[in-house]
JSON list of C-alpha atoms in Angstrom, two decimals:
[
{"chain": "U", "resi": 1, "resn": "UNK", "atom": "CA", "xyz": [75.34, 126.17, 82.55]},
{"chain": "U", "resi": 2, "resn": "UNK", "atom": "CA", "xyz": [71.53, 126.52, 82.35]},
{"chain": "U", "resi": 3, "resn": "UNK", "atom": "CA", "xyz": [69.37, 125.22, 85.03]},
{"chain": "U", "resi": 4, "resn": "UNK", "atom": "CA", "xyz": [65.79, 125.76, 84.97]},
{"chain": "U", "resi": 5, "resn": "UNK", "atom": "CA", "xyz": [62.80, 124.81, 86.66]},
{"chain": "U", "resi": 6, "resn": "UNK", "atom": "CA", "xyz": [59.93, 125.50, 84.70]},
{"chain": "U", "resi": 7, "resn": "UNK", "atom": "CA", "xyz": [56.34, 125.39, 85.62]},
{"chain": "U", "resi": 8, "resn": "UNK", "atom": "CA", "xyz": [53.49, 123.55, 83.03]},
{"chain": "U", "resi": 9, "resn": "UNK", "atom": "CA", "xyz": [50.60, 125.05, 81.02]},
{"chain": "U", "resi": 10, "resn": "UNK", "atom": "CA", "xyz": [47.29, 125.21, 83.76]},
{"chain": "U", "resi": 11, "resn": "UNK", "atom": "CA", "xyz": [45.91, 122.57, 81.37]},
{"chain": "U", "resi": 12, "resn": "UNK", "atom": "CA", "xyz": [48.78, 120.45, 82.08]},
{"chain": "U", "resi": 13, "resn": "UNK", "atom": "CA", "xyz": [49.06, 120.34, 85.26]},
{"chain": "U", "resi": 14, "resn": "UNK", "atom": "CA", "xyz": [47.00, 117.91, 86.75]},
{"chain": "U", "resi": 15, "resn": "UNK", "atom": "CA", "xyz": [49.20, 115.51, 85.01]},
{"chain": "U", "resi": 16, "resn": "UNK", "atom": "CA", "xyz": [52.89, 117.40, 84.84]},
{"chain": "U", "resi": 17, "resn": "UNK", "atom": "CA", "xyz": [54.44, 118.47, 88.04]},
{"chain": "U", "resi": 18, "resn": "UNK", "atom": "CA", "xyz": [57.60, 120.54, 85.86]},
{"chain": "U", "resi": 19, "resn": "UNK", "atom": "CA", "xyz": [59.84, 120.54, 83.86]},
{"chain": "U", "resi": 20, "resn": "UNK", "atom": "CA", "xyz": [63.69, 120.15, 83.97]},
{"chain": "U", "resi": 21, "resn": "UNK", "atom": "CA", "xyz": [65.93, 121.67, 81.73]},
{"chain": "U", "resi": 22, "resn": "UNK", "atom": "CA", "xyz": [69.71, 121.54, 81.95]},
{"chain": "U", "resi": 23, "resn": "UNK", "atom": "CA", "xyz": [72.49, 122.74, 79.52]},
{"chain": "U", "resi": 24, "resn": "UNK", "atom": "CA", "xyz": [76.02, 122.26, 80.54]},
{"chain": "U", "resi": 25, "resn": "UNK", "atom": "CA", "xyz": [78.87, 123.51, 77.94]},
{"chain": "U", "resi": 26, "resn": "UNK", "atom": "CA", "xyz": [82.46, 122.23, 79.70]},
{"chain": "U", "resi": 27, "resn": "UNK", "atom": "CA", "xyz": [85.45, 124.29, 78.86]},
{"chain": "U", "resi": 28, "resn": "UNK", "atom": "CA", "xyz": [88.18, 122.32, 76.65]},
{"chain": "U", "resi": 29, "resn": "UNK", "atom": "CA", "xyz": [90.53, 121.09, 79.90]},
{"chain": "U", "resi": 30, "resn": "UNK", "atom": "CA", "xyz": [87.34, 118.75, 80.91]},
{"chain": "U", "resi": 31, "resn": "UNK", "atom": "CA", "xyz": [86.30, 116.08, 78.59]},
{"chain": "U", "resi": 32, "resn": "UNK", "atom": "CA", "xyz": [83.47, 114.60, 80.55]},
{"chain": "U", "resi": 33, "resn": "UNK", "atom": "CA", "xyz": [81.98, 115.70, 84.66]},
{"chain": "U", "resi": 34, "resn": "UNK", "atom": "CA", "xyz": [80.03, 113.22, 86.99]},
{"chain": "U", "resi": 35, "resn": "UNK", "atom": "CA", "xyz": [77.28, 113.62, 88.91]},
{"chain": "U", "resi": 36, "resn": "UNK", "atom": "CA", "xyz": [76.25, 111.61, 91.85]},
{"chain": "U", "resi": 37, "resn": "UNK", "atom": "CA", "xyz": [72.69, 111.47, 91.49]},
{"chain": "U", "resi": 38, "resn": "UNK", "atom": "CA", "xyz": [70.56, 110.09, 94.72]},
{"chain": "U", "resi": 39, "resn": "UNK", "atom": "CA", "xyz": [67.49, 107.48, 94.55]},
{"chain": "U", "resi": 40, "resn": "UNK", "atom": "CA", "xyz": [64.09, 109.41, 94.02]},
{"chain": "U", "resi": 41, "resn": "UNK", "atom": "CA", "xyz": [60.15, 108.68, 93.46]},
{"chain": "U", "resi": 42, "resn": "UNK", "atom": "CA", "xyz": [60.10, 110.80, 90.29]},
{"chain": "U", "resi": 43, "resn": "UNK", "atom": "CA", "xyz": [59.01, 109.19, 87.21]},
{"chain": "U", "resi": 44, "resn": "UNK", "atom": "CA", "xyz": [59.87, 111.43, 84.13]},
{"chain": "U", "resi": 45, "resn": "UNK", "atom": "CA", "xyz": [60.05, 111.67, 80.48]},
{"chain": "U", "resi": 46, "resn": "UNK", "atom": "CA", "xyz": [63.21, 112.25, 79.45]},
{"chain": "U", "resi": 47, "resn": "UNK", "atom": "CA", "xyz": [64.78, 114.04, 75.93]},
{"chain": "U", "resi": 48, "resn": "UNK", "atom": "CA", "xyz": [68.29, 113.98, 76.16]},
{"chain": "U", "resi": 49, "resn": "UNK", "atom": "CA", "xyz": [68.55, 116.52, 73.19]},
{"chain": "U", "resi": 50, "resn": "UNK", "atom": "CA", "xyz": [72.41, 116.93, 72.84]},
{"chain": "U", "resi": 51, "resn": "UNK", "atom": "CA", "xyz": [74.99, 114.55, 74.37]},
{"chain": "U", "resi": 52, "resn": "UNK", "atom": "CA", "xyz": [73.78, 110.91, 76.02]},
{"chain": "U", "resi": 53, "resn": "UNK", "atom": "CA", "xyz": [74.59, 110.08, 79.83]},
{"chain": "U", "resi": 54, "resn": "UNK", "atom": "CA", "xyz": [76.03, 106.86, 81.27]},
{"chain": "U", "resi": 55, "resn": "UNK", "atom": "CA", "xyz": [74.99, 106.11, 84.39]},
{"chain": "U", "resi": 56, "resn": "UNK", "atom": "CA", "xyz": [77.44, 104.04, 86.99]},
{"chain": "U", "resi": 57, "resn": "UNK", "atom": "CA", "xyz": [75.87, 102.18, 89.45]},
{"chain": "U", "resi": 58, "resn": "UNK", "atom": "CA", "xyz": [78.31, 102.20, 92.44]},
{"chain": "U", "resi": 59, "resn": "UNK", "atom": "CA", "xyz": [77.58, 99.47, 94.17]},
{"chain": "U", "resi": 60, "resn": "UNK", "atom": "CA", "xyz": [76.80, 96.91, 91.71]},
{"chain": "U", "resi": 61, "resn": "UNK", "atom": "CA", "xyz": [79.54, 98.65, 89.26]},
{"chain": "U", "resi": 62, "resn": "UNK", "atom": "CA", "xyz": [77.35, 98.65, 86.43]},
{"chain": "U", "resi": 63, "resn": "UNK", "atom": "CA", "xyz": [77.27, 100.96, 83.82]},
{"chain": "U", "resi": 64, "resn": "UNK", "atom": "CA", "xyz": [74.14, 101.44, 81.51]},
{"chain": "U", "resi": 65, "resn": "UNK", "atom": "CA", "xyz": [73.96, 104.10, 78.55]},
{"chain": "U", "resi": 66, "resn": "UNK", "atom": "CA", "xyz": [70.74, 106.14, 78.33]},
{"chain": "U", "resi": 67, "resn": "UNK", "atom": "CA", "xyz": [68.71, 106.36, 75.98]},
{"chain": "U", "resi": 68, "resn": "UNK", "atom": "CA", "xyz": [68.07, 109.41, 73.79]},
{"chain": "U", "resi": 69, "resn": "UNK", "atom": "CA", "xyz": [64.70, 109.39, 74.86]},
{"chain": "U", "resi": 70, "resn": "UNK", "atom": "CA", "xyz": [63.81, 107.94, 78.06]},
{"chain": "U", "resi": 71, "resn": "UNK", "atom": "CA", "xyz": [60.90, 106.80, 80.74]},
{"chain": "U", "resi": 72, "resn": "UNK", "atom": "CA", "xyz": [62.40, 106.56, 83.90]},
{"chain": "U", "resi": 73, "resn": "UNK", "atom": "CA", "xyz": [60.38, 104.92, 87.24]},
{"chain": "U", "resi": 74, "resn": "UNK", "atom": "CA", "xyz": [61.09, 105.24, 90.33]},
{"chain": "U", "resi": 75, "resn": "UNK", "atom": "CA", "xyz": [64.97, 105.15, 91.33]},
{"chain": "U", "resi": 76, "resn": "UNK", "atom": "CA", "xyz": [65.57, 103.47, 94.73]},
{"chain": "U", "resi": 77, "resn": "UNK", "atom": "CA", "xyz": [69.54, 102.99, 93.70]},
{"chain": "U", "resi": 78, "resn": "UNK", "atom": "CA", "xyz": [72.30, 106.08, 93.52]},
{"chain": "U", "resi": 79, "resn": "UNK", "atom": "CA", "xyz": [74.00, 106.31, 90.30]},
{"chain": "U", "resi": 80, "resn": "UNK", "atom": "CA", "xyz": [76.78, 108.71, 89.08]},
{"chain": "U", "resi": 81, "resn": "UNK", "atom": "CA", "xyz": [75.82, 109.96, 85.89]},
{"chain": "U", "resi": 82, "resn": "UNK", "atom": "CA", "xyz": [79.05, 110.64, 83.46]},
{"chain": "U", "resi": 83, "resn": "UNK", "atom": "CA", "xyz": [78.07, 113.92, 81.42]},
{"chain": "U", "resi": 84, "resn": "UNK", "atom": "CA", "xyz": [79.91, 114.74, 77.64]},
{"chain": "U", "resi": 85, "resn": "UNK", "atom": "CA", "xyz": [81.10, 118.12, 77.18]},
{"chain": "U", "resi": 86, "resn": "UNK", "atom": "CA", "xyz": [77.76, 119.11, 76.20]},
{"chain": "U", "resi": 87, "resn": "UNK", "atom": "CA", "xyz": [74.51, 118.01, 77.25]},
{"chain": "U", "resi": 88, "resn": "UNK", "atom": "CA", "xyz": [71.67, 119.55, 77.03]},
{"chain": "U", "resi": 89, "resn": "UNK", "atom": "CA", "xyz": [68.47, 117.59, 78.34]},
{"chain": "U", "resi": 90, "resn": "UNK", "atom": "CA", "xyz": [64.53, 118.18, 79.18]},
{"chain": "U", "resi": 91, "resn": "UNK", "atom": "CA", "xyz": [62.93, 116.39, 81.45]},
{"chain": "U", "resi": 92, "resn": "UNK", "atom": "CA", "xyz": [59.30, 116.20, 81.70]},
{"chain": "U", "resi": 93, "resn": "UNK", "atom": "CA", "xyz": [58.51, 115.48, 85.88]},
{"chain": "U", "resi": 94, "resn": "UNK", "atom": "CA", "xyz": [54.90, 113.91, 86.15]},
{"chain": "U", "resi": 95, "resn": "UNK", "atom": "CA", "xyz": [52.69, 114.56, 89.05]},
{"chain": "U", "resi": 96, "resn": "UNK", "atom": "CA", "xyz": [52.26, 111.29, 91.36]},
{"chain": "U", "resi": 97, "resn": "UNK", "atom": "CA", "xyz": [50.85, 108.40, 89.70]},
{"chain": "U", "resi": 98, "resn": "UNK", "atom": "CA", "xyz": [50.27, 110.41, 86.26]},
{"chain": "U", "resi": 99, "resn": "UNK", "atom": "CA", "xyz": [52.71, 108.69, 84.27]},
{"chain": "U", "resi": 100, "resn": "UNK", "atom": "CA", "xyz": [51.40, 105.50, 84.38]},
{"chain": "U", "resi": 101, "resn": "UNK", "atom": "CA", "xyz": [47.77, 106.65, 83.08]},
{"chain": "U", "resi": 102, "resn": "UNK", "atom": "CA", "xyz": [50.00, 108.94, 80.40]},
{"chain": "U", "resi": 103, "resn": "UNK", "atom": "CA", "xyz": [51.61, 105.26, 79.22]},
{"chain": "U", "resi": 104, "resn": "UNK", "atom": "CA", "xyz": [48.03, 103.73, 79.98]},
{"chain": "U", "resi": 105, "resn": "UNK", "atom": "CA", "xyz": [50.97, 101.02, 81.43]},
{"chain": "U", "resi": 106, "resn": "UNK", "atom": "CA", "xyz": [51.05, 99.87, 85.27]},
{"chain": "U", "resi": 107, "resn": "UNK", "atom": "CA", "xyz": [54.76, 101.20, 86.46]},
{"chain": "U", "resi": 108, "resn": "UNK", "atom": "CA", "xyz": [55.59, 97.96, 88.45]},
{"chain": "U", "resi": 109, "resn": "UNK", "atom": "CA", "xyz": [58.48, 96.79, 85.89]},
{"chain": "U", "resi": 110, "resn": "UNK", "atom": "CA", "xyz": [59.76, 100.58, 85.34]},
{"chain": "U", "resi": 111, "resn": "UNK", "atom": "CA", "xyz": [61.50, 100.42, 89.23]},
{"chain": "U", "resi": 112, "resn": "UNK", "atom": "CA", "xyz": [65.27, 101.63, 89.17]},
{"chain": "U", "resi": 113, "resn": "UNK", "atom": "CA", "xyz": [64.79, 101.45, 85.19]},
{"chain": "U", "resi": 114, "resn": "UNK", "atom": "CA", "xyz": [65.52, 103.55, 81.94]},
{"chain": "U", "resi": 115, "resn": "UNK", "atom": "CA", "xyz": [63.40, 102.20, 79.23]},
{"chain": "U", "resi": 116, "resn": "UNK", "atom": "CA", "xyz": [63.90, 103.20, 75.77]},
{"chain": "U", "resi": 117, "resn": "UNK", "atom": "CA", "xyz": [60.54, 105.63, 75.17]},
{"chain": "U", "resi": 118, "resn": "UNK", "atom": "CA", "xyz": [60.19, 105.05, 71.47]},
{"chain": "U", "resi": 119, "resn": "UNK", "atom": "CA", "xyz": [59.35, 101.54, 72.22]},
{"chain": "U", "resi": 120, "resn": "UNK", "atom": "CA", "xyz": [56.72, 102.27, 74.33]},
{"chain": "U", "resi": 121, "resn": "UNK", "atom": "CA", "xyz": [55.14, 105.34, 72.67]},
{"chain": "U", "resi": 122, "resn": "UNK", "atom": "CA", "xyz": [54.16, 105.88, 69.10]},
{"chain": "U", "resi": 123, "resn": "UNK", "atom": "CA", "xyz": [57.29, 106.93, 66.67]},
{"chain": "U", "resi": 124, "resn": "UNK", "atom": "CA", "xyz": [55.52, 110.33, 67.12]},
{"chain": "U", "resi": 125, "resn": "UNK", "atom": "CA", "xyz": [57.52, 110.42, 70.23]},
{"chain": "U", "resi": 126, "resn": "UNK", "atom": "CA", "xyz": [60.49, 110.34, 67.65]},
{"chain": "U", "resi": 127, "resn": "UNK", "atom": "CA", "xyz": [59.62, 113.38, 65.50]},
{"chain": "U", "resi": 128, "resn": "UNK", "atom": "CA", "xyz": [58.78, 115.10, 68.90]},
{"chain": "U", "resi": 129, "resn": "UNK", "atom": "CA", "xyz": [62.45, 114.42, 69.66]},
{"chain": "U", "resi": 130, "resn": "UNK", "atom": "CA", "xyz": [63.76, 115.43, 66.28]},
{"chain": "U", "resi": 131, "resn": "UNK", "atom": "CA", "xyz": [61.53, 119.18, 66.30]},
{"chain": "U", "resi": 132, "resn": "UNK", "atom": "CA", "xyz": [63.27, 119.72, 69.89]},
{"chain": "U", "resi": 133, "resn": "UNK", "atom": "CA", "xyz": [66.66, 118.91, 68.50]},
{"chain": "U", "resi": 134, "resn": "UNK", "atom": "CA", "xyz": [66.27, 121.40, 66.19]},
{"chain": "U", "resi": 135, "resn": "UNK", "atom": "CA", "xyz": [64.33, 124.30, 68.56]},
{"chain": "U", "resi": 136, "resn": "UNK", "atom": "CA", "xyz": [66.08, 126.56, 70.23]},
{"chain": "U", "resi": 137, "resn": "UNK", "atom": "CA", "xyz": [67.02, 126.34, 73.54]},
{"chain": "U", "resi": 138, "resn": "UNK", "atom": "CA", "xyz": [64.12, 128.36, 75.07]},
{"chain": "U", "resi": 139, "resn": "UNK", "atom": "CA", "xyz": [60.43, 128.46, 74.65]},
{"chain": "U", "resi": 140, "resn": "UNK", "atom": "CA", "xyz": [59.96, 126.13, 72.22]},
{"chain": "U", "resi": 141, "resn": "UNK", "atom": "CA", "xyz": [60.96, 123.56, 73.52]},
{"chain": "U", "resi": 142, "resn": "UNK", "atom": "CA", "xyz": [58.39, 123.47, 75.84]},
{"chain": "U", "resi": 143, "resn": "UNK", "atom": "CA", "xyz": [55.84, 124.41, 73.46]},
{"chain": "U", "resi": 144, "resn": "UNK", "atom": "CA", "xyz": [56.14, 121.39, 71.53]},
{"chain": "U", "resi": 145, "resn": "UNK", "atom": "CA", "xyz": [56.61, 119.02, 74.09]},
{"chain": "U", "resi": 146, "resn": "UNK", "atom": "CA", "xyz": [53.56, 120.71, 75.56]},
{"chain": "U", "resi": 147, "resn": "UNK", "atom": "CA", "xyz": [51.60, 120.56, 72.50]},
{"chain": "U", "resi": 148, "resn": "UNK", "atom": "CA", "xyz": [52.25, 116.47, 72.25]},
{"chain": "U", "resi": 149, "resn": "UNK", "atom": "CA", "xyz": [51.84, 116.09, 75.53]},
{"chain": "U", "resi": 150, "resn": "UNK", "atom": "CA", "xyz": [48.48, 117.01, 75.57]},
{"chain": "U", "resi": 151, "resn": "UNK", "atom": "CA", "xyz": [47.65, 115.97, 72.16]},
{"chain": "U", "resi": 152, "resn": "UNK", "atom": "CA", "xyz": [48.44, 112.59, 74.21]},
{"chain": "U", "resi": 153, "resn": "UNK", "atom": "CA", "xyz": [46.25, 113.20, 76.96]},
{"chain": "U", "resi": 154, "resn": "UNK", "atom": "CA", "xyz": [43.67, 113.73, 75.33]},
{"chain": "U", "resi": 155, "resn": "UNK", "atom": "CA", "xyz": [43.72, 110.69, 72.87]}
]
């Protein structure tokens, strides 16, 4: 399992608190793990660059299917979040309030939701995804989300 936190560019930072990155590799005996994962304020980009999560909502009992690259608001629910055998996923944390001038979008309708980023951003967003697919898992990957994030910003 990889877990880092990694810190933005200095140019970036006004806008990009971190970034996530998580690979998880189960042995054979486990087909799938969950993970509770508590309510939070964080609103995030999201590549989910090898395996998808479904999240389980456990007091409503619904289950919704991420997808492969996601916006996600502000979570005031706890959801357990069903992992494959292996995942591998980026997250992009914004700094308070950033996101929504990154989308140039209010964040009202993005409370406790998920949305589907490709339908929001241009399908650059797509062949952002598909470079970082095919990076390795290091460095690069967070020089080309870096270098379209600020492309971004400053457009």
């Amino acid at each position: 399992m990889i877990y880092k936190i990694i810190q933005p560019a200095i140019h970036l930072q006004h806008f990009i608190k971190n970034y996530d990155l998580v690979y998880v590799m189960l042995d054979k005996k486990h087909s799938s793990a969950v993970k509770p994962f508590p309510s939070t304020t964080q609103h995030s980009l999201v590549f989910y660059l090898r395996g998808s999560i479904t999240a389980l909502n456990p007091l409503t009992k619904t289950a919704e299917k991420f997808s492969t690259i996601a916006i996600n608001g502000a979570q005031v629910s706890n959801f357990n979040f069903y992992l494959p055998q292996e995942f591998l996923m980026l997250s992009v944390n914004f700094q308070p309030g950033a996101l929504s001038k990154f989308l140039r979008l209010p964040l009202v309708e993005f409370l406790d939701e998920r949305i589907d980023a490709a339908s929001i951003l241009n399908p650059e967003i797509q062949q952002v995804f598909e470079q970082m697919v095919n990076a390795p898992i290091n460095e690069e990957l967070i020089q080309i989300i870096e270098t379209y994030l600020w492309k971004r910003i400053q457009g």
